[in-house]
CSV table of C-alpha atoms and ligand atoms in Angstrom, one decimal:
chain,number,residue,atom,x,y,z
K,219,ARG,CA,-98.8,-99.5,-151.0
K,220,ARG,CA,-97.7,-102.4,-148.7
K,221,GLU,CA,-94.1,-103.4,-148.7
K,222,ARG,CA,-93.1,-106.9,-147.8
K,223,HIS,CA,-90.0,-107.7,-145.8
K,224,ARG,CA,-88.4,-111.0,-144.8
K,225,THR,CA,-88.5,-111.8,-141.1
K,226,MET,CA,-87.1,-114.6,-139.0
K,227,THR,CA,-90.5,-116.3,-139.0
K,228,GLY,CA,-91.4,-115.9,-142.7
K,229,THR,CA,-92.8,-112.9,-144.5
K,230,ARG,CA,-94.9,-110.2,-142.8
K,231,THR,CA,-96.3,-106.9,-144.0
K,232,VAL,CA,-95.0,-103.5,-143.0
K,233,ILE,CA,-97.4,-100.5,-143.3
K,234,PRO,CA,-96.2,-97.3,-144.9
K,235,ARG,CA,-96.5,-95.5,-141.6
K,236,GLU,CA,-93.8,-97.8,-140.2
K,237,ILE,CA,-91.5,-97.2,-143.1
K,238,GLU,CA,-92.0,-93.5,-142.5
K,239,ALA,CA,-91.2,-94.0,-138.8
K,240,MET,CA,-88.1,-96.0,-139.8
K,241,ARG,CA,-86.9,-93.1,-142.0
K,242,ARG,CA,-87.3,-90.8,-138.9
K,243,ALA,CA,-85.5,-93.4,-136.7
K,244,LEU,CA,-82.6,-93.4,-139.2
K,245,GLU,CA,-82.5,-89.6,-139.1
K,246,LEU,CA,-82.5,-89.7,-135.3
K,247,ALA,CA,-79.7,-92.2,-135.3
K,248,ALA,CA,-77.6,-89.9,-137.5
K,249,SER,CA,-78.1,-86.9,-135.2
K,250,PRO,CA,-75.0,-84.6,-135.5
K,251,GLY,CA,-72.7,-84.4,-132.5
K,252,VAL,CA,-73.1,-88.1,-131.5
K,253,PRO,CA,-69.5,-89.2,-130.9
K,254,LEU,CA,-68.2,-92.0,-132.9
K,255,ASP,CA,-67.3,-94.5,-130.2
K,256,PRO,CA,-67.3,-98.3,-129.8
K,257,ASN,CA,-71.1,-98.4,-130.1
K,258,PRO,CA,-73.3,-98.0,-133.2
K,259,ARG,CA,-75.7,-95.1,-134.0
K,260,VAL,CA,-79.2,-96.3,-133.3
K,261,GLY,CA,-82.6,-94.5,-133.5
K,262,CYS,CA,-86.1,-95.6,-132.3
K,263,VAL,CA,-89.6,-94.3,-132.8
K,264,LEU,CA,-92.6,-95.6,-130.9
K,265,LEU,CA,-96.0,-95.6,-132.7
K,266,SER,CA,-99.4,-95.9,-130.9
K,267,PRO,CA,-101.8,-98.5,-132.4
K,268,ASP,CA,-103.4,-95.7,-134.5
K,269,GLY,CA,-100.0,-94.6,-135.9
K,270,GLU,CA,-99.2,-91.6,-133.7
K,271,VAL,CA,-95.6,-91.0,-132.6
K,272,VAL,CA,-95.6,-91.4,-128.8
K,273,GLY,CA,-91.8,-91.5,-128.3
K,274,GLU,CA,-88.5,-90.9,-130.0
K,275,GLY,CA,-85.0,-91.6,-128.9
K,276,PHE,CA,-81.5,-92.2,-130.1
K,277,HIS,CA,-78.3,-93.7,-128.6
K,278,HIS,CA,-75.8,-91.0,-127.4
K,279,GLY,CA,-72.8,-93.3,-127.1
K,280,ALA,CA,-71.3,-96.1,-125.0
K,281,GLY,CA,-72.5,-96.1,-121.4
K,282,THR,CA,-75.7,-94.1,-122.1
K,283,PRO,CA,-79.2,-95.6,-122.5
K,284,HIS,CA,-79.9,-97.4,-125.7
K,285,ALA,CA,-82.3,-95.8,-128.3
K,286,GLU,CA,-85.3,-98.0,-127.3
K,287,VAL,CA,-84.9,-97.1,-123.6
K,288,GLU,CA,-84.8,-93.4,-124.5
K,289,ALA,CA,-88.0,-93.6,-126.6
K,290,LEU,CA,-89.8,-95.7,-123.9
K,291,ARG,CA,-88.9,-93.1,-121.3
K,292,VAL,CA,-90.5,-90.3,-123.4
K,293,ALA,CA,-93.6,-92.5,-124.2
K,294,GLY,CA,-94.3,-93.5,-120.6
K,295,ASP,CA,-97.6,-95.4,-120.3
K,296,ALA,CA,-98.3,-94.7,-124.0
K,297,ALA,CA,-95.8,-97.5,-124.8
K,298,ARG,CA,-98.4,-100.1,-123.9
K,299,GLY,CA,-99.6,-101.8,-127.1
K,300,ALA,CA,-97.2,-99.6,-129.2
K,301,THR,CA,-95.0,-100.6,-132.1
K,302,ALA,CA,-91.3,-99.9,-131.7
K,303,VAL,CA,-89.6,-99.0,-134.9
K,304,VAL,CA,-85.8,-99.3,-134.4
K,305,THR,CA,-82.8,-99.1,-136.7
K,306,LEU,CA,-81.0,-102.1,-135.0
K,307,GLU,CA,-82.4,-105.3,-133.7
K,308,PRO,CA,-83.0,-104.7,-129.9
K,309,CYS,CA,-80.2,-106.1,-127.9
K,310,ASP,CA,-80.6,-109.0,-125.5
K,311,HIS,CA,-77.6,-108.6,-123.2
K,312,THR,CA,-76.5,-106.7,-120.2
K,313,GLY,CA,-73.4,-104.7,-121.2
K,314,ARG,CA,-72.9,-101.2,-120.0
K,315,THR,CA,-76.7,-101.0,-119.8
K,316,GLY,CA,-79.6,-103.6,-119.6
K,317,PRO,CA,-81.2,-105.6,-122.4
K,318,CYS,CA,-83.7,-103.6,-124.6
K,319,SER,CA,-85.6,-106.8,-125.2
K,320,ARG,CA,-86.6,-106.9,-121.6
K,321,ALA,CA,-87.3,-103.1,-121.4
K,322,LEU,CA,-89.7,-103.4,-124.4
K,323,LEU,CA,-91.5,-106.4,-122.9
K,324,ASP,CA,-91.8,-104.7,-119.5
K,325,ALA,CA,-93.3,-101.6,-121.2
K,326,GLY,CA,-95.9,-103.8,-123.0
K,327,VAL,CA,-94.8,-103.1,-126.6
K,328,ALA,CA,-96.9,-105.3,-128.9
K,329,ARG,CA,-94.8,-105.1,-132.1
K,330,VAL,CA,-91.2,-104.4,-133.1
K,331,VAL,CA,-90.1,-103.4,-136.6
K,332,HIS,CA,-86.3,-103.3,-136.9
K,333,ALA,CA,-83.8,-102.6,-139.7
K,334,GLN,CA,-80.4,-104.2,-139.3
K,335,SER,CA,-80.1,-107.5,-137.4
K,336,ASP,CA,-77.5,-107.1,-134.6
K,337,PRO,CA,-74.3,-108.7,-135.9
K,338,ASN,CA,-72.7,-108.4,-132.5
K,339,PRO,CA,-72.7,-112.0,-131.1
K,340,VAL,CA,-72.5,-110.6,-127.6
K,341,ALA,CA,-75.7,-108.5,-127.9
K,342,ALA,CA,-77.8,-110.4,-130.5
K,343,GLY,CA,-80.9,-112.4,-129.8
K,344,GLY,CA,-83.4,-109.7,-129.0
K,345,ALA,CA,-85.7,-110.5,-131.9
K,346,ALA,CA,-85.9,-114.1,-131.0
K,347,ARG,CA,-86.5,-113.3,-127.3
K,348,LEU,CA,-89.3,-110.9,-128.2
K,349,ALA,CA,-91.0,-113.2,-130.7
K,350,ALA,CA,-90.9,-116.0,-128.1
K,351,ALA,CA,-92.7,-113.7,-125.7
K,352,GLY,CA,-95.5,-113.2,-128.2
K,353,VAL,CA,-94.4,-109.8,-129.7
K,354,GLU,CA,-94.7,-109.5,-133.4
K,355,VAL,CA,-91.3,-109.0,-134.9
K,356,VAL,CA,-90.4,-107.8,-138.4
K,357,GLY,CA,-86.8,-107.4,-139.4
K,358,GLY,CA,-84.8,-106.1,-142.4
K,359,VAL,CA,-86.8,-102.9,-143.0
K,360,LEU,CA,-84.4,-100.4,-144.7
K,361,ALA,CA,-81.6,-102.5,-143.3
K,362,ALA,CA,-79.0,-101.3,-145.9
K,363,GLN,CA,-79.5,-97.7,-144.8
K,364,ALA,CA,-79.1,-98.7,-141.2
K,365,GLU,CA,-76.0,-100.6,-141.9
K,366,ALA,CA,-74.6,-97.6,-143.8
K,367,LEU,CA,-74.8,-95.5,-140.6
K,368,ASN,CA,-72.3,-97.8,-138.9
K,369,PRO,CA,-70.0,-99.4,-141.5
K,370,HIS,CA,-67.0,-99.7,-139.3
K,371,TRP,CA,-69.0,-101.0,-136.3
K,372,THR,CA,-70.8,-103.5,-138.5
K,373,PHE,CA,-67.5,-104.7,-140.1
K,374,SER,CA,-65.7,-105.1,-136.8
K,375,VAL,CA,-68.4,-106.9,-134.8
K,376,THR,CA,-68.9,-109.2,-137.9
K,377,HIS,CA,-65.2,-110.0,-138.4
K,378,GLY,CA,-64.0,-109.8,-134.9
K,379,ARG,CA,-61.4,-107.2,-135.8
K,380,PRO,CA,-61.2,-103.5,-136.8
K,381,PHE,CA,-61.7,-102.3,-140.4
K,382,VAL,CA,-58.3,-101.4,-141.9
K,383,LEU,CA,-57.8,-98.5,-144.2
K,384,TRP,CA,-54.3,-97.9,-145.6
K,385,LYS,CA,-53.6,-94.3,-146.6
K,386,SER,CA,-50.6,-93.3,-148.7
K,387,ALA,CA,-49.4,-90.5,-150.9
K,388,SER,CA,-46.9,-90.8,-153.7
K,389,THR,CA,-45.6,-89.2,-156.9
K,390,LEU,CA,-47.0,-90.4,-160.3
K,391,ASP,CA,-44.1,-92.9,-160.5
K,392,GLY,CA,-45.0,-94.3,-157.1
K,393,ARG,CA,-42.3,-92.8,-154.9
K,394,VAL,CA,-43.1,-91.9,-151.3
K,395,ALA,CA,-39.8,-90.1,-150.7
K,396,ALA,CA,-36.8,-88.8,-152.7
K,397,ALA,CA,-33.6,-90.8,-152.8
K,398,ASP,CA,-32.2,-88.6,-150.0
K,399,GLY,CA,-35.1,-89.4,-147.8
K,400,THR,CA,-36.9,-86.1,-148.0
K,401,SER,CA,-40.7,-86.7,-148.2
K,402,ARG,CA,-42.4,-83.6,-146.9
K,403,TRP,CA,-45.0,-81.9,-149.1
K,404,ILE,CA,-45.1,-84.5,-151.9
K,405,THR,CA,-48.8,-83.8,-152.1
K,406,SER,CA,-50.7,-80.4,-152.1
K,407,ALA,CA,-52.0,-78.6,-149.1
K,408,ALA,CA,-55.5,-79.6,-150.0
K,409,SER,CA,-54.7,-83.3,-149.8
K,410,ARG,CA,-52.8,-82.8,-146.5
K,411,ALA,CA,-55.8,-81.0,-145.0
K,412,GLU,CA,-58.0,-83.9,-146.0
K,413,VAL,CA,-55.9,-86.4,-144.2
K,414,HIS,CA,-56.8,-84.8,-140.9
K,415,ASP,CA,-60.5,-85.4,-141.7
K,416,LEU,CA,-59.6,-89.0,-142.5
K,417,ARG,CA,-57.8,-89.5,-139.2
K,418,ALA,CA,-60.8,-87.9,-137.4
K,419,SER,CA,-63.1,-90.6,-139.0
K,420,VAL,CA,-61.3,-93.6,-137.5
K,421,ASP,CA,-60.7,-94.9,-133.9
K,422,ALA,CA,-56.9,-95.4,-134.3
K,423,VAL,CA,-54.0,-94.3,-136.4
K,424,VAL,CA,-51.3,-97.0,-136.7
K,425,VAL,CA,-47.7,-96.7,-137.8
K,426,GLY,CA,-44.5,-98.8,-137.5
K,427,LEU,CA,-41.7,-97.8,-135.2
K,428,GLY,CA,-39.5,-97.3,-138.2
K,429,THR,CA,-41.7,-94.5,-139.3
K,430,VAL,CA,-41.6,-92.8,-135.9
K,431,LEU,CA,-37.8,-93.1,-135.9
K,432,GLU,CA,-37.4,-91.7,-139.5
K,433,ASP,CA,-40.2,-89.1,-139.8
K,434,ASP,CA,-41.2,-88.3,-136.2
K,435,PRO,CA,-44.9,-87.9,-137.2
K,436,HIS,CA,-47.3,-86.2,-134.8
K,437,LEU,CA,-50.4,-88.2,-136.0
K,438,ALA,CA,-52.8,-85.9,-134.2
K,439,VAL,CA,-55.8,-84.4,-135.9
K,440,ARG,CA,-55.5,-80.7,-136.7
K,441,ARG,CA,-58.2,-78.4,-138.1
K,442,ASP,CA,-57.3,-74.9,-139.4
K,443,GLY,CA,-53.9,-75.2,-137.8
K,444,ALA,CA,-55.2,-76.1,-134.3
K,445,VAL,CA,-54.8,-79.5,-132.7
K,446,LEU,CA,-58.3,-80.9,-131.8
K,447,PRO,CA,-59.0,-81.6,-128.1
K,448,ARG,CA,-57.5,-84.9,-126.8
K,449,GLU,CA,-60.9,-86.5,-126.3
K,450,GLN,CA,-61.7,-86.1,-130.0
K,451,GLN,CA,-58.4,-87.6,-131.1
K,452,PRO,CA,-58.1,-91.1,-132.4
K,453,LEU,CA,-55.7,-93.4,-130.5
K,454,ARG,CA,-52.1,-93.2,-131.8
K,455,VAL,CA,-50.6,-96.7,-132.1
K,456,VAL,CA,-46.9,-97.5,-132.7
K,457,VAL,CA,-46.1,-101.1,-133.6
K,458,GLY,CA,-42.6,-102.3,-132.8
K,459,ARG,CA,-40.5,-103.9,-130.1
K,460,ARG,CA,-38.0,-101.2,-129.3
K,461,ASP,CA,-38.8,-98.2,-127.1
K,462,VAL,CA,-40.2,-95.1,-128.8
K,463,PRO,CA,-37.4,-92.5,-128.2
K,464,GLU,CA,-38.0,-89.9,-125.6
K,465,GLY,CA,-39.1,-86.6,-127.1
K,466,ALA,CA,-40.8,-88.3,-130.1
K,467,ARG,CA,-43.8,-86.2,-131.1
K,468,VAL,CA,-46.3,-89.1,-130.7
K,469,LEU,CA,-45.5,-89.0,-127.0
K,470,ASP,CA,-46.6,-85.3,-126.5
K,471,GLY,CA,-49.9,-86.0,-124.9
K,472,ALA,CA,-52.0,-84.3,-127.6
K,473,ALA,CA,-53.7,-87.7,-128.0
K,474,GLU,CA,-53.5,-91.0,-126.3
K,475,THR,CA,-50.6,-93.2,-127.6
K,476,LEU,CA,-50.3,-97.0,-127.3
K,477,GLN,CA,-47.3,-99.0,-128.2
K,478,ILE,CA,-47.9,-102.6,-129.2
K,479,ARG,CA,-44.7,-104.6,-129.0
K,480,VAL,CA,-45.4,-107.3,-131.6
K,481,HIS,CA,-45.1,-107.3,-135.3
K,482,ASP,CA,-47.8,-109.8,-136.3
K,483,PRO,CA,-50.7,-107.8,-137.7
K,484,GLU,CA,-53.2,-110.3,-136.4
K,485,ALA,CA,-52.0,-109.8,-132.9
K,486,VAL,CA,-52.0,-106.0,-133.4
K,487,LEU,CA,-55.6,-106.1,-134.5
K,488,ALA,CA,-56.6,-108.5,-131.8
K,489,GLU,CA,-55.3,-106.1,-129.1
K,490,LEU,CA,-57.1,-103.2,-130.8
K,491,HIS,CA,-60.3,-105.2,-131.0
K,492,ARG,CA,-60.0,-106.0,-127.3
K,493,ARG,CA,-59.9,-102.2,-126.8
K,494,GLU,CA,-63.1,-101.8,-128.9
K,495,VAL,CA,-61.3,-100.0,-131.7
K,496,ARG,CA,-63.6,-100.4,-134.7
K,497,SER,CA,-61.5,-98.9,-137.5
K,498,VAL,CA,-57.8,-98.1,-138.0
K,499,LEU,CA,-56.0,-95.9,-140.5
K,500,LEU,CA,-52.7,-97.5,-141.4
K,501,GLU,CA,-50.2,-94.7,-142.2
K,502,GLY,CA,-47.0,-96.7,-142.9
K,503,GLY,CA,-44.2,-97.5,-143.2
K,504,PRO,CA,-43.5,-100.0,-146.0
K,505,THR,CA,-42.5,-102.9,-143.8
K,506,LEU,CA,-45.6,-102.7,-141.5
K,507,VAL,CA,-48.0,-102.3,-144.4
K,508,ALA,CA,-46.3,-105.2,-146.2
K,509,ALA,CA,-47.0,-107.4,-143.2
K,510,PHE,CA,-50.7,-106.3,-143.2
K,511,VAL,CA,-51.0,-106.9,-147.0
K,512,ARG,CA,-49.3,-110.3,-146.7
K,513,ALA,CA,-51.8,-111.3,-144.0
K,514,GLY,CA,-54.8,-110.1,-146.0
K,515,LEU,CA,-55.6,-107.5,-143.5
K,516,VAL,CA,-55.9,-104.4,-145.6
K,517,ASP,CA,-59.5,-103.8,-146.4
K,518,ALA,CA,-59.4,-100.5,-148.3
K,519,VAL,CA,-56.9,-98.0,-149.7
K,520,ARG,CA,-56.9,-94.2,-149.9
K,521,TRP,CA,-54.2,-92.9,-152.2
K,522,TYR,CA,-53.1,-89.4,-153.1
K,523,VAL,CA,-51.2,-89.2,-156.3
K,524,ALA,CA,-49.2,-86.1,-156.9
K,525,PRO,CA,-48.4,-85.0,-160.5
K,526,ALA,CA,-44.7,-85.2,-159.9
K,527,LEU,CA,-41.9,-87.6,-160.9
K,528,LEU,CA,-38.9,-88.6,-158.8
K,529,GLY,CA,-37.3,-91.5,-160.7
K,530,ALA,CA,-35.6,-92.8,-157.5
K,531,GLY,CA,-36.6,-93.3,-153.9
K,532,PRO,CA,-38.6,-95.8,-151.8
K,533,SER,CA,-42.1,-97.1,-152.7
K,534,ALA,CA,-45.0,-97.2,-150.2
K,535,LEU,CA,-45.1,-100.9,-149.9
K,536,GLY,CA,-42.3,-103.3,-148.9
K,537,ASP,CA,-42.0,-106.9,-150.0
K,538,ALA,CA,-45.4,-108.4,-149.4
K,539,GLY,CA,-44.5,-111.9,-150.7
K,540,MET,CA,-45.7,-111.5,-154.2
K,541,SER,CA,-43.3,-112.5,-157.0
K,542,THR,CA,-45.5,-112.9,-160.0
K,543,ILE,CA,-48.4,-110.8,-161.5
K,544,ALA,CA,-51.0,-113.4,-160.7
K,545,GLU,CA,-50.3,-112.8,-157.0
K,546,ALA,CA,-50.9,-109.1,-157.1
K,547,LEU,CA,-53.4,-107.8,-154.5
K,548,ARG,CA,-56.3,-106.6,-156.8
K,549,LEU,CA,-58.4,-103.6,-155.7
K,550,SER,CA,-61.6,-102.3,-156.9
K,551,VAL,CA,-61.9,-98.5,-157.4
K,552,VAL,CA,-64.7,-96.9,-155.4
K,553,ASP,CA,-64.0,-93.3,-156.1
K,554,VAL,CA,-61.6,-91.0,-158.0
K,555,VAL,CA,-61.5,-87.2,-157.2
K,556,ARG,CA,-59.2,-84.3,-157.9
K,557,VAL,CA,-58.0,-82.7,-154.7
K,558,GLY,CA,-56.0,-79.5,-155.3
K,559,ASP,CA,-53.3,-80.5,-157.8
K,560,ASP,CA,-53.5,-84.2,-156.7
K,561,VAL,CA,-55.7,-87.2,-157.6
K,562,ARG,CA,-57.4,-89.1,-154.8
K,563,ILE,CA,-58.2,-92.7,-155.3
K,564,ASP,CA,-60.4,-94.8,-153.0
K,565,ALA,CA,-60.3,-98.5,-153.5
K,566,ARG,CA,-61.2,-101.6,-151.6
K,567,ALA,CA,-59.5,-105.0,-151.5
K,568,ILE,CA,-61.1,-107.7,-153.6
K,569,ARG,CA,-61.2,-110.9,-151.4
K,570,ALA,CA,-60.6,-114.2,-153.1
K,571,HIS,CA,-64.2,-115.4,-152.7
K,572,GLU,CA,-65.4,-112.2,-154.5
K,573,GLU,CA,-63.6,-113.0,-157.7
K,574,GLU,CA,-65.4,-115.0,-160.4
G,1145,AOF,C1,-79.8,-101.5,-129.0
G,1145,AOF,N1,-80.0,-100.2,-128.9
G,1145,AOF,O1,-79.3,-98.1,-128.9
G,1145,AOF,C2,-77.7,-99.8,-129.1
G,1145,AOF,C3,-77.5,-101.2,-129.1
G,1145,AOF,O2,-72.2,-101.7,-124.1
G,1145,AOF,P1,-73.6,-101.6,-124.3
G,1145,AOF,O3,-74.5,-102.2,-123.2
G,1145,AOF,O4,-74.0,-100.2,-124.7
G,1145,AOF,O5,-74.0,-102.5,-125.6
G,1145,AOF,C4,-73.4,-102.3,-126.8
G,1145,AOF,C5,-74.0,-103.2,-127.8
G,1145,AOF,O6,-75.4,-103.2,-127.8
G,1145,AOF,C6,-73.6,-102.8,-129.2
G,1145,AOF,O7,-72.4,-103.4,-129.7
G,1145,AOF,C7,-74.8,-103.3,-130.0
G,1145,AOF,O8,-74.7,-104.7,-130.3
G,1145,AOF,C8,-75.9,-103.0,-129.1
G,1145,AOF,N2,-76.3,-101.6,-129.2
G,1145,AOF,N3,-78.5,-102.0,-129.1
G,1145,AOF,O9,-80.7,-102.3,-128.9
G,1145,AOF,C9,-79.1,-99.3,-129.0
G,1145,AOF,N4,-76.7,-98.9,-129.1
G,1146,ZN,ZN1,-80.1,-102.3,-126.2
């Protein structure tokens, strides 16, 4: 069975052996223990002209060799005339390391089969460079699987800002605290434990200064009661002009903390993008979240609903500039799950251009 895939230069055929190698490259890219960092997960398999695997490699994180370079090192002379099967279009730039396009050419690789095209404007162009040098290039093979390995990275290099996930927890009647301000333990222990995994899955956790002043949150990731090591913690970000009070728990050194002294969400995200933050978890409060919603900068929502009623008390979202039902921010539900006694809802924002 021969599968056809679109390339930059028309349609070319990919042999089953190459698809199999791409599956292996995807597996390599997803190797456990690879830290989530500013760079994508990438895997590479080198096939000799008769289809033997002569080298394998994957990227271990920013500053280390790219997947292709790893595989070329393993293959040595066997790379001459080989086919490189790689989950991301080879890069064409000198960043923390050199261009993979050049490394593949120098090694005498004859053919490149890649999955996702590199959406990073800084690094892209490898396919064109290789094709211009006479290498056969086929792109788009299992591209959706490759993209799914790096959703936040793909989003952020495509949009020039981090992916924004807003997390909240409320009673069934939408209260995030009681009228007297008490808000601890609205949701069950199971939901609260999950929030730590959610934090561990992003590069930064963002709150407004008001939330720091009112709730004094720690914002560090804990597992089984123990705070994870500092280098595994997402960046804690406090947005607001006034100083964070001395003794606030976010200043305790368990994780790095950054204060951004502007209110404009665009400026906040621009600063985080500059620091190569690919994803942020927005954890309140209502004023900061309202500013993000107003600016169209909430991409997804994770909500825990506790089966409780309060009847009074604040809601999760402040005035986001919507005064009539037609202006509501509409979400599309991705997943609904029971967690302990609570219901967890995952939804993503529907952008104007996605509506019929
Ligand atoms: C590849 N193979 O294994 C990876 C690529 O800072 P640098 O030099 O590591 O470059 C990072 C960019 O290079 C990254 O954003 C992405 O566009 C590309 N990563 N490219 O050919 C790899 N990790
Ligand atoms: Zn590279």
